[in-house]
Coordinates of C-alpha atoms in Angstrom, one line a residue:
Chain J
M1 CA -13.6 -8.6 -19.5
K2 CA -15.6 -6.2 -17.9
D3 CA -18.0 -6.8 -14.9
E4 CA -21.4 -6.3 -17.3
E5 CA -20.2 -8.6 -20.0
I6 CA -19.3 -11.3 -16.9
V7 CA -23.0 -10.5 -15.6
N8 CA -24.4 -11.0 -19.0
L9 CA -22.4 -14.4 -19.5
Y10 CA -24.9 -15.4 -16.4
I11 CA -27.8 -13.9 -17.2
H12 CA -27.7 -15.9 -20.5
R13 CA -26.8 -18.6 -18.9
N14 CA -23.4 -19.6 -20.2
E15 CA -20.9 -21.2 -18.5
R16 CA -18.2 -18.9 -19.4
A17 CA -19.3 -16.4 -16.4
L18 CA -18.2 -18.9 -13.9
M19 CA -14.5 -19.1 -15.2
E20 CA -13.9 -15.3 -15.7
T21 CA -15.7 -14.4 -12.8
Q22 CA -12.9 -17.0 -11.1
V23 CA -10.3 -15.8 -13.3
K24 CA -11.1 -11.9 -12.4
Y25 CA -11.8 -12.6 -8.6
S26 CA -10.7 -15.4 -7.5
K27 CA -8.1 -14.3 -5.3
K28 CA -10.0 -11.1 -3.8
L29 CA -12.7 -13.1 -3.0
L30 CA -10.3 -16.1 -1.0
S31 CA -8.4 -13.3 0.8
I32 CA -12.0 -12.1 2.0
S33 CA -12.9 -16.0 3.2
E34 CA -9.0 -16.6 4.0
N35 CA -9.1 -13.6 5.8
I36 CA -11.9 -14.7 8.3
L37 CA -11.7 -18.3 8.5
K38 CA -7.3 -19.1 8.2
N39 CA -8.3 -22.0 6.4
R40 CA -7.3 -22.6 2.3
P41 CA -9.7 -25.4 2.1
E42 CA -12.6 -23.5 4.0
A43 CA -12.0 -20.9 1.8
E44 CA -11.8 -22.7 -1.3
E45 CA -15.2 -24.0 -1.1
C46 CA -16.5 -20.8 0.8
E47 CA -15.2 -19.5 -3.0
N48 CA -17.2 -22.4 -4.9
D49 CA -20.2 -21.8 -2.9
T50 CA -20.5 -18.0 -3.8
Y51 CA -19.8 -18.7 -7.9
L52 CA -23.3 -20.7 -7.2
C53 CA -24.7 -18.6 -5.1
A54 CA -23.9 -15.8 -7.9
W55 CA -25.2 -18.5 -10.9
N56 CA -28.5 -19.8 -8.5
N57 CA -29.3 -15.7 -8.2
I58 CA -28.6 -13.7 -11.9
P59 CA -30.3 -13.6 -13.0
P60 CA -32.8 -12.3 -11.8
I61 CA -30.8 -9.9 -9.7
A62 CA -28.3 -8.9 -12.2
P63 CA -25.7 -6.7 -10.3
K64 CA -24.0 -5.0 -13.0
Q65 CA -22.7 -1.9 -11.3
Y66 CA -21.4 -3.5 -8.6
F67 CA -20.7 -7.3 -9.4
F68 CA -18.0 -7.4 -7.4
A69 CA -19.4 -5.9 -4.5
Y70 CA -22.3 -8.2 -4.6
L71 CA -19.4 -11.5 -4.9
A72 CA -17.7 -10.1 -2.1
K73 CA -20.7 -9.9 0.1
I74 CA -21.6 -13.0 -0.5
I75 CA -18.2 -14.9 0.7
R76 CA -18.5 -12.9 3.7
N77 CA -22.2 -13.9 5.3
L78 CA -21.0 -18.0 3.9
S79 CA -17.3 -17.5 5.6
F80 CA -18.8 -16.0 8.8
N81 CA -21.7 -18.9 8.6
V82 CA -18.7 -21.1 8.9
Y83 CA -16.7 -19.2 11.2
K84 CA -20.2 -19.5 13.5
K85 CA -20.1 -23.4 12.7
N86 CA -16.9 -23.7 13.4
H87 CA -15.5 -21.2 16.5
R88 CA -16.1 -23.3 19.4
Q89 CA -13.1 -25.7 18.1
K90 CA -11.2 -23.5 16.8
R91 CA -11.8 -19.4 16.7
S92 CA -9.9 -17.3 15.0
A93 CA -7.5 -14.9 15.9
L94 CA -8.2 -12.0 13.9
V95 CA -11.6 -12.2 14.0
I96 CA -11.7 -11.8 17.5
E97 CA -9.4 -9.0 17.3
L98 CA -11.5 -7.2 15.1
S99 CA -14.5 -7.6 17.3
S100 CA -13.0 -6.4 20.2
E101 CA -11.5 -3.6 18.3
L102 CA -14.7 -3.0 17.5
E103 CA -16.4 -3.1 20.0
Q104 CA -14.8 -0.4 21.6
C105 CA -16.9 1.4 19.0
L106 CA -20.3 0.8 20.5
P107 CA -21.1 3.6 23.7
A108 CA -22.2 1.3 26.2
P109 CA -21.9 -2.5 26.5
N110 CA -25.9 -2.4 25.9
D111 CA -27.3 -3.8 23.4
L112 CA -27.6 -1.5 20.6
E113 CA -30.1 -3.9 18.5
C114 CA -32.0 -2.6 21.2
Q115 CA -31.8 0.5 19.8
L116 CA -31.8 0.3 16.3
S117 CA -33.7 -2.1 13.8
E118 CA -30.6 -3.6 11.2
K119 CA -31.7 -1.4 8.5
E120 CA -31.4 1.7 11.0
F121 CA -28.0 0.6 11.9
L122 CA -26.7 0.1 8.0
K123 CA -28.2 3.9 7.5
V124 CA -25.9 4.8 10.3
I125 CA -23.2 3.2 9.5
N126 CA -23.3 4.2 5.7
G127 CA -23.7 7.8 6.7
F128 CA -21.0 7.9 9.1
L129 CA -18.7 6.2 6.4
H130 CA -19.2 8.7 3.8
A131 CA -18.9 10.7 6.5
L132 CA -15.0 10.0 7.1
R133 CA -11.7 11.2 4.5
D134 CA -11.5 8.9 1.6
I135 CA -8.4 7.2 3.2
D136 CA -10.0 6.8 6.2
C137 CA -13.0 4.9 5.1
Q138 CA -10.7 3.1 3.2
I139 CA -8.3 1.8 6.1
F140 CA -11.6 0.9 8.4
L141 CA -13.2 -1.1 5.8
L142 CA -10.0 -3.3 4.7
R143 CA -9.6 -3.9 8.3
Y144 CA -13.3 -4.4 9.4
W145 CA -14.9 -5.3 6.1
Y146 CA -12.2 -7.0 4.2
C147 CA -10.8 -8.6 7.7
E148 CA -6.7 -8.0 6.3
S149 CA -4.1 -7.4 8.9
L150 CA -2.1 -4.4 9.5
A151 CA 0.7 -5.7 7.7
G152 CA -1.4 -6.2 5.4
I153 CA -3.1 -2.8 5.0
S154 CA -0.1 -1.3 5.7
N155 CA 1.9 -3.6 2.4
K156 CA -1.6 -2.5 0.2
L157 CA -1.5 1.7 0.6
D158 CA 2.5 2.0 1.1
M159 CA 1.6 3.2 4.5
S160 CA 3.1 2.2 8.1
E161 CA 2.2 0.6 10.1
G162 CA 2.1 3.5 13.0
T163 CA -0.2 5.3 10.5
I164 CA -2.2 2.6 9.9
K165 CA -2.8 2.3 13.5
S166 CA -3.5 6.5 14.0
S167 CA -6.2 6.3 11.7
L168 CA -7.9 3.2 12.8
F169 CA -7.7 4.5 16.9
R170 CA -9.3 8.4 15.3
T171 CA -12.1 6.2 13.8
R172 CA -12.6 4.8 15.9
N173 CA -13.2 7.4 18.7
K174 CA -14.9 9.3 15.8
L175 CA -18.0 6.1 15.9
K176 CA -18.4 5.9 19.5
G177 CA -18.3 9.9 19.2
F178 CA -20.5 9.6 16.6
L179 CA -23.7 7.0 17.8
E180 CA -23.3 8.7 20.8
K181 CA -23.9 12.1 19.5
E182 CA -26.8 10.3 17.9
G183 CA -27.9 9.1 21.0
Y184 CA -27.5 5.3 20.0
H185 CA -26.9 4.1 23.4
V186 CA -28.7 3.1 26.0
Chain P
M1 CA -24.6 -5.7 20.2
R2 CA -21.5 -6.6 20.1
G3 CA -18.8 -6.3 18.7
F4 CA -18.6 -9.8 16.8
E5 CA -22.2 -8.9 15.5
F6 CA -20.9 -5.7 14.4
L7 CA -18.3 -7.1 12.6
E8 CA -20.7 -9.2 10.7
K9 CA -23.4 -7.0 10.3
L10 CA -21.1 -4.4 8.6
T11 CA -21.5 -7.0 5.7
D12 CA -24.7 -5.3 3.9
I13 CA -22.8 -1.3 3.9
E14 CA -23.6 0.3 0.5
D15 CA -22.0 -1.3 -2.8
E16 CA -20.1 1.7 -3.4
L17 CA -18.4 1.2 -0.2
V18 CA -17.4 -2.6 -1.0
E19 CA -16.1 -1.8 -3.9
K20 CA -14.0 1.7 -3.4
A21 CA -12.0 0.4 -0.7
Q22 CA -10.6 -2.9 -2.5
R23 CA -9.2 -0.7 -5.5
M24 CA -5.9 0.8 -5.1
P25 CA -4.4 4.1 -4.3
R26 CA -3.8 5.1 -7.2
K27 CA -0.6 8.0 -7.1
T28 CA -0.9 10.3 -9.7
S29 CA 1.7 13.2 -10.3
Y30 CA 1.8 12.6 -14.3
V31 CA 3.3 14.6 -16.9
K32 CA 1.1 16.1 -18.9
C33 CA 1.5 16.5 -23.6
L34 CA 4.3 14.8 -22.6
S35 CA 5.9 14.4 -26.3
L36 CA 6.2 11.0 -26.8
V37 CA 9.1 11.5 -29.7
A38 CA 11.3 14.0 -26.2
C39 CA 10.3 10.5 -23.8
V40 CA 12.3 8.5 -26.1
L41 CA 15.3 11.1 -26.5
L42 CA 15.8 11.8 -23.0
V43 CA 15.6 7.4 -22.2
A44 CA 18.0 7.3 -25.1
F45 CA 20.2 9.8 -22.9
G46 CA 20.2 7.9 -19.2
T47 CA 20.3 8.8 -16.1
K48 CA 23.8 9.4 -15.2
A49 CA 23.8 11.2 -18.6
L50 CA 21.4 13.6 -17.7
L51 CA 22.1 14.4 -14.8
H52 CA 25.5 15.8 -15.6
S53 CA 24.9 17.1 -19.5
E54 CA 23.8 20.9 -20.0
E55 CA 20.3 20.4 -20.9
E56 CA 19.2 22.0 -24.1
M57 CA 15.3 20.0 -25.2
P58 CA 12.8 22.0 -23.7
L59 CA 12.0 19.7 -20.8
P60 CA 8.1 18.7 -20.1
M61 CA 5.5 20.4 -17.9
L62 CA 4.8 17.6 -15.2
Y63 CA 0.8 17.9 -13.6
I64 CA 0.1 17.4 -10.0
S65 CA -3.3 15.1 -9.4
E66 CA -4.7 15.5 -6.0
D67 CA -4.5 11.8 -4.9
G68 CA 0.4 12.8 -5.8
S69 CA -0.7 14.9 -2.5
G70 CA 0.2 11.0 -1.1
G71 CA -2.2 8.2 -1.9
M72 CA -1.1 7.9 2.8
G73 CA -3.1 8.7 4.4
F74 CA -3.0 11.6 7.3
E75 CA 0.3 11.7 6.9
G76 CA 1.7 12.6 11.0
Y77 CA 4.3 11.5 13.1
L78 CA 4.0 11.3 16.8
A79 CA 7.2 12.0 19.0
Y80 CA 8.4 14.4 22.2
D81 CA 10.3 16.4 20.6
I82 CA 11.5 16.9 16.8
S83 CA 14.2 15.7 16.9
E84 CA 13.0 12.0 17.9
L85 CA 12.1 11.5 13.7
T86 CA 15.3 10.8 12.3
N87 CA 16.9 9.4 9.1
A88 CA 19.9 9.3 7.3
N89 CA 18.9 12.0 3.5
P90 CA 22.1 13.0 2.3
W91 CA 19.8 16.0 1.6
H92 CA 20.7 19.4 3.7
E93 CA 20.4 22.8 3.7
N94 CA 23.8 23.3 2.1
L95 CA 23.7 21.4 -0.4
E96 CA 24.4 23.1 -4.3
I97 CA 22.2 21.7 -6.3
T98 CA 20.6 23.6 -8.9
N99 CA 18.8 20.8 -11.3
L100 CA 17.5 17.4 -10.1
P101 CA 16.0 14.2 -12.3
V102 CA 12.6 13.3 -13.0
F103 CA 10.9 10.2 -13.7
Q104 CA 8.3 8.3 -15.0
N105 CA 7.4 5.0 -13.4
A106 CA 8.6 2.0 -15.6
L107 CA 5.6 -0.3 -15.1
T108 CA 1.6 -0.1 -15.8
Y109 CA -0.7 -1.8 -13.7
N110 CA -4.3 -3.5 -14.5
D111 CA -6.9 -4.0 -12.8
R112 CA -5.9 -6.3 -10.8
Q113 CA -3.1 -4.3 -10.0
Q114 CA -0.9 -6.8 -11.9
V115 CA 2.4 -6.0 -13.7
E116 CA 1.7 -5.2 -16.9
N117 CA 4.9 -5.1 -18.4
A118 CA 6.7 -7.5 -16.3
D119 CA 9.8 -8.4 -17.6
L120 CA 10.7 -12.1 -16.5
K121 CA 14.2 -12.7 -17.8
K122 CA 15.0 -9.4 -15.6
M123 CA 13.4 -11.4 -12.6
K124 CA 15.1 -14.5 -13.0
A125 CA 18.8 -12.7 -13.7
I126 CA 18.2 -10.9 -10.5
L127 CA 17.1 -13.8 -8.7
V128 CA 19.7 -16.0 -9.5
K129 CA 22.2 -13.4 -8.8
E130 CA 21.2 -13.0 -5.2
A131 CA 20.9 -16.7 -4.4
K132 CA 24.4 -16.9 -5.4
S133 CA 25.2 -14.1 -3.1
L134 CA 23.8 -15.7 -0.2
G135 CA 25.4 -19.2 -0.9
M136 CA 22.4 -20.7 -2.4
D137 CA 22.8 -23.8 -5.1
V138 CA 21.6 -22.4 -7.9
K139 CA 22.5 -25.1 -10.2
R140 CA 20.2 -27.6 -8.4
L141 CA 17.9 -25.5 -6.7
P142 CA 14.7 -25.1 -8.9
I143 CA 12.9 -21.5 -9.6
T144 CA 9.2 -21.7 -9.2
D145 CA 6.6 -19.1 -9.9
D146 CA 3.1 -18.3 -8.8
G147 CA 1.8 -18.5 -12.3
P148 CA -0.5 -21.8 -13.1
S149 CA 1.4 -25.1 -13.5
E150 CA 0.3 -27.1 -16.6
E151 CA -2.2 -29.3 -15.2
D152 CA -3.7 -25.6 -13.1
I153 CA -4.7 -24.9 -16.7
K154 CA -5.6 -28.1 -17.7
S155 CA -7.7 -29.2 -15.3
Y156 CA -9.1 -25.1 -15.4
A157 CA -10.2 -25.7 -19.3
K158 CA -11.8 -28.7 -18.6
Q159 CA -13.5 -27.4 -15.4
F160 CA -15.1 -24.6 -17.6
G161 CA -15.2 -26.7 -21.2
V162 CA -12.9 -24.7 -22.8
A163 CA -10.3 -24.7 -25.0
V164 CA -6.5 -23.3 -23.3
D165 CA -6.7 -20.2 -26.0
D166 CA -9.8 -19.4 -24.9
I167 CA -8.8 -18.4 -20.8
P168 CA -8.0 -15.0 -20.3
K169 CA -4.7 -13.9 -20.5
E170 CA -4.5 -12.6 -17.2
F171 CA -4.7 -15.9 -15.5
F172 CA -1.5 -16.7 -16.8
Y173 CA 0.4 -13.6 -15.8
V174 CA 3.7 -14.6 -13.0
Q175 CA 4.5 -11.9 -10.8
R176 CA 6.7 -13.6 -8.5
L177 CA 9.5 -16.2 -9.3
F178 CA 11.2 -18.0 -6.0
M179 CA 13.9 -20.1 -4.9
E180 CA 14.1 -22.0 -1.5
D181 CA 16.7 -24.1 0.6
D182 CA 16.1 -25.0 4.4
R183 CA 18.3 -21.3 5.4
Y184 CA 16.4 -19.1 2.9
R185 CA 13.1 -18.3 0.4
L186 CA 14.0 -15.6 -1.9
E187 CA 11.2 -14.4 -4.0
V188 CA 11.5 -11.4 -7.3
D189 CA 8.6 -9.7 -7.6
A190 CA 7.6 -7.6 -11.3
A191 CA 8.7 -4.5 -9.5
L192 CA 12.0 -6.3 -9.2
T193 CA 11.8 -5.6 -5.6
T194 CA 13.6 -8.7 -3.5
T195 CA 12.0 -10.7 -0.7
L196 CA 14.5 -12.9 1.4
E197 CA 13.3 -14.3 4.6
V198 CA 15.1 -15.8 7.3
K199 CA 14.2 -19.3 8.2
Q200 CA 16.7 -19.5 11.2
H201 CA 16.1 -15.8 12.4
I202 CA 19.4 -14.3 13.7
K203 CA 19.4 -12.7 17.4
M204 CA 20.9 -9.4 16.6
P205 CA 22.2 -6.5 18.9
N206 CA 19.0 -4.2 20.5
D207 CA 21.5 -1.3 19.0
L208 CA 20.1 -0.3 15.6
L209 CA 23.8 0.5 14.6
E210 CA 26.1 -1.9 16.1
A211 CA 23.2 -4.7 14.2
G212 CA 23.8 -2.2 11.0
E213 CA 27.5 -3.4 11.4
I214 CA 26.8 -7.0 11.6
L215 CA 24.9 -7.1 9.2
K216 CA 26.6 -4.5 7.2
G217 CA 29.6 -7.5 7.0
S218 CA 27.0 -10.6 7.3
Y219 CA 25.3 -10.0 4.4
S220 CA 28.1 -7.6 2.0
K221 CA 27.6 -9.8 -1.1
Y222 CA 24.2 -9.8 -0.3
L223 CA 23.5 -6.6 0.1
G224 CA 26.0 -6.1 -2.8
M225 CA 27.4 -1.8 -2.0
K226 CA 30.1 -0.2 -2.0
S227 CA 30.4 1.7 0.0
P228 CA 26.5 1.0 2.7
Q229 CA 25.8 3.7 4.6
T230 CA 23.3 2.7 7.6
N231 CA 20.0 4.6 7.6
I232 CA 18.6 4.6 10.6
S233 CA 15.3 6.1 10.5
D234 CA 11.7 6.8 11.9
G235 CA 12.0 7.0 15.4
D236 CA 8.2 8.1 15.9
Y237 CA 5.9 6.9 18.3
D238 CA 2.5 4.7 18.6
I239 CA -0.7 5.7 20.1
Y240 CA 0.4 3.1 22.6
G241 CA 3.6 4.9 23.6
H242 CA 6.5 2.5 21.6
Q243 CA 8.6 4.3 19.5
N244 CA 9.7 2.5 16.5
F245 CA 13.2 2.7 14.0
S246 CA 13.9 0.5 11.2
L247 CA 17.5 -0.2 9.5
S248 CA 18.3 0.2 6.3
F249 CA 21.2 0.4 3.9
F250 CA 21.6 2.4 0.6
E251 CA 24.7 3.1 -1.8
G252 CA 26.6 6.0 -1.1
D253 CA 28.1 8.1 -3.4
T254 CA 30.6 11.5 -3.7
D255 CA 27.7 12.9 -6.5
A256 CA 25.6 14.3 -4.5
V257 CA 22.7 13.8 -6.7
Q258 CA 23.4 10.4 -7.2
N259 CA 23.2 10.0 -2.8
I260 CA 20.4 11.7 -2.5
L261 CA 18.5 9.4 -6.2
N262 CA 20.7 5.9 -4.1
Y263 CA 19.5 6.8 -0.5
H264 CA 15.1 7.2 -1.9
F265 CA 15.0 4.3 -4.5
T266 CA 17.6 1.6 -4.3
R267 CA 17.3 0.7 -0.4
V268 CA 17.7 -2.3 1.0
Y269 CA 15.9 -2.9 4.6
F270 CA 16.2 -5.7 8.0
Y271 CA 13.4 -6.2 9.8
F272 CA 13.6 -7.8 13.3
N273 CA 10.5 -9.8 15.3
A274 CA 9.9 -9.1 18.9
D275 CA 13.1 -10.5 20.4
D276 CA 15.3 -8.5 18.0
Q277 CA 16.2 -11.5 15.8
M278 CA 16.7 -10.4 11.8
W279 CA 13.7 -12.7 10.0
L280 CA 13.7 -11.0 7.0
S281 CA 14.8 -8.2 3.9
R282 CA 13.5 -6.4 1.4
K283 CA 15.8 -4.9 -1.5
Y284 CA 13.7 -2.3 -3.3
R285 CA 15.4 -1.4 -7.4
T286 CA 13.4 1.1 -8.4
D287 CA 13.9 1.2 -12.7
L288 CA 14.7 4.9 -13.4
S289 CA 15.3 4.4 -17.0
N290 CA 12.5 6.5 -17.8
V291 CA 14.0 10.0 -17.4
I292 CA 11.5 12.7 -18.0
G293 CA 14.0 15.8 -17.5
N294 CA 16.8 16.7 -14.9
Y295 CA 14.8 20.6 -13.7
P296 CA 15.9 23.1 -12.3
I297 CA 15.0 23.1 -8.3
I298 CA 14.1 26.0 -6.0
S299 CA 15.8 26.8 -2.7
S300 CA 14.4 25.5 0.8
Q301 CA 13.7 28.9 1.2
E302 CA 12.0 29.9 -1.8
A303 CA 9.9 26.3 -0.7
L304 CA 9.5 27.7 2.8
L305 CA 7.7 30.9 1.0
L306 CA 5.7 28.8 -1.2
L307 CA 4.6 27.4 1.8
E308 CA 3.5 30.6 3.8
K309 CA 1.6 31.2 0.3
G310 CA -0.2 27.7 0.8
Y311 CA 1.1 25.9 -2.2
Y312 CA 1.5 22.4 -0.6
V313 CA -0.3 19.1 -1.0
T314 CA -1.0 17.4 2.5
T315 CA -3.4 14.8 3.8
V316 CA -3.4 16.5 7.1
P317 CA -7.0 17.0 8.3
E318 CA -6.2 19.9 10.4
D319 CA -5.8 23.9 9.5
F320 CA -2.8 25.0 8.5
P321 CA -0.9 26.1 11.4
G322 CA 1.1 28.7 10.1
I323 CA 5.1 28.6 9.2
A324 CA 5.9 29.5 12.5
F325 CA 5.3 26.0 13.0
V326 CA 7.8 24.2 10.9
R327 CA 10.3 21.8 13.2
K328 CA 11.8 20.5 10.1
V329 CA 12.1 19.8 6.7
E330 CA 14.2 17.6 3.6
L331 CA 14.1 17.4 -0.1
V332 CA 11.9 13.9 -1.0
Y333 CA 10.9 12.4 -3.8
K334 CA 7.4 10.0 -3.4
T335 CA 8.6 6.7 -4.4
G336 CA 5.1 4.2 -4.0
R337 CA 4.9 1.8 -6.3
M338 CA 1.5 2.9 -7.8
T339 CA 3.6 7.2 -8.4
E340 CA 3.6 7.8 -12.1
I341 CA 6.3 10.3 -11.7
Y342 CA 9.0 10.0 -9.5
M343 CA 9.6 14.1 -8.9
P344 CA 10.7 16.1 -5.8
Y345 CA 9.3 17.8 -2.8
Y346 CA 10.5 19.7 0.2
K347 CA 8.7 17.8 2.9
F348 CA 8.0 19.7 5.8
Y349 CA 7.3 18.9 9.2
L350 CA 5.0 21.5 10.8
E351 CA 4.0 20.8 14.7
L352 CA 0.4 20.6 15.1
P353 CA -0.8 22.4 18.6
T354 CA -4.1 21.5 18.6
L355 CA -3.5 17.1 17.8
E356 CA -0.9 17.7 21.6
M357 CA -1.7 14.6 23.7
D358 CA -2.4 14.9 27.6
N359 CA 1.2 12.8 27.7
G360 CA 3.4 15.2 26.2
L361 CA 3.4 13.5 22.5
K362 CA 3.8 15.9 19.4
T363 CA 2.3 15.2 15.8
Y364 CA 3.9 16.7 13.0
G365 CA 2.4 16.9 10.0
A366 CA 3.4 16.5 6.9
Y367 CA 3.4 19.3 4.1
Y368 CA 4.8 18.7 0.5
V369 CA 5.6 21.9 -1.9
P370 CA 7.0 20.4 -4.8
A371 CA 10.5 21.1 -5.5
V372 CA 11.1 21.6 -9.9
Q373 CA 10.2 25.2 -10.3
S374 CA 7.0 26.4 -10.5
Q375 CA 7.0 27.7 -14.0
Y376 CA 8.1 23.5 -14.8
I377 CA 4.9 22.9 -13.4
E378 CA 1.5 22.6 -14.8
N379 CA -0.5 22.5 -12.1
M380 CA 0.5 24.2 -9.0
P381 CA -0.9 23.2 -5.7
V382 CA -3.2 25.4 -4.4
W383 CA -4.3 24.2 -0.5
E384 CA -8.2 24.7 -0.1
G385 CA -8.7 21.3 0.3
S386 CA -9.0 21.2 -3.8
F387 CA -6.4 22.0 -7.2
N388 CA -6.3 24.4 -9.8

């Protein structure tokens, strides 16, 4: 079923919307949450909460054009909330690895937030991502947005892990240079 | 802002970017206006027959799309010298090959990246055959799959208050079959790729040639080849300076064309962990039953002239350094699982002087020139960042 049709089911309060959403996007949504939490039951809980959140918010929201992105953002947020709640007991090695990789992009160990409001930060990052070649942008986002392992990206894109690492390395350096050039460092 | 906050705040980037990132690359060189009749007749001839017969039927025009250039990202290899980039490609300059077959990918994918025309009977037959070759007790061990169980279906229907018949059909698609005992976990997917997980990892010599000889002996039934050829490939370095090699096998054949096809389409890989233990194997078998035609090809020298004129496709983001920087050429088929047409290319490795690193590591970029004569290519690619 097309996204627009599914969103229409939500708008008309038809519970079939939930099933169609689950059939179409369950695997992708679960994988985002599992990548972050490394815990299947918690990921499943986040998935169910995502459907509930969509049910409660559509309407008035009607994300017909980017329905998957809408759901994916919900589950990513929910998963990071659970992660933060839990992470004192059990840290996900992957999230630590990703955080440390991204830290390398920051021009200085200072608080970039002091320089950029959240809105500005997003504007800068969106601009940077649009300027990248499609494939480099895809690799960067699969790694840092979808929190995928190198092996997972390699499998998905039919590329060697070496190529993925090189692309990420270059993109992180570009991002650091981009932020510095734009004057975002203390 | 720390790394974790950065990671978290990325959530709210533009929706378009989020969706674009999770789409699989479509590698679509395809045949334009391919007559259905011609296709059916060609398929009826079969691969072997076509390779050795004089083709009289007019060959369909081939169309190369931009995505056909790779979808592989920046295809560059790090090495101190080109001789380090190695493989057992049976093609060489002196082979007198005038024609090569072009195939259409037999699998079709839906927007969930599921194979729509999965052949469960074939998958099962392969699973059982592979399991037998490994000495698994196929009569006793159950075959499981990744489709929903009866219980899943009932609970699903109950959860959403619908009849089973109303559940979308994609929910039922089976894409993988499994068999497992205490030594192995065997899987066959809808692309007919076998994945063998070895539960008790096997310590192997560090030398891949030596390891290859051992595996050839101990896994001869699983390999299922009369004349397995060892392929130690890659040899490029990662950004941390580690050199990486892969070990695979393909069936040797006295026929040069068949040898090239075996090398590209039916390889068996073995994978090792950091302790030199073999823990995984993958057997690729591409369905080559959809033959489009047996196309006349150009020589590598002719391809070099085309390269010089800019008739190539590449993912290298640097300026073309000139043919003086060509360091190696080989004939290859592009074989990604989403590639729609499998056709031969000359792959040129060019040294990229602008990317040489301080430690002497050079980057060799890949540039592809179609090996099929250009009269059969509707849109011969001219690299200017776009296509004809």
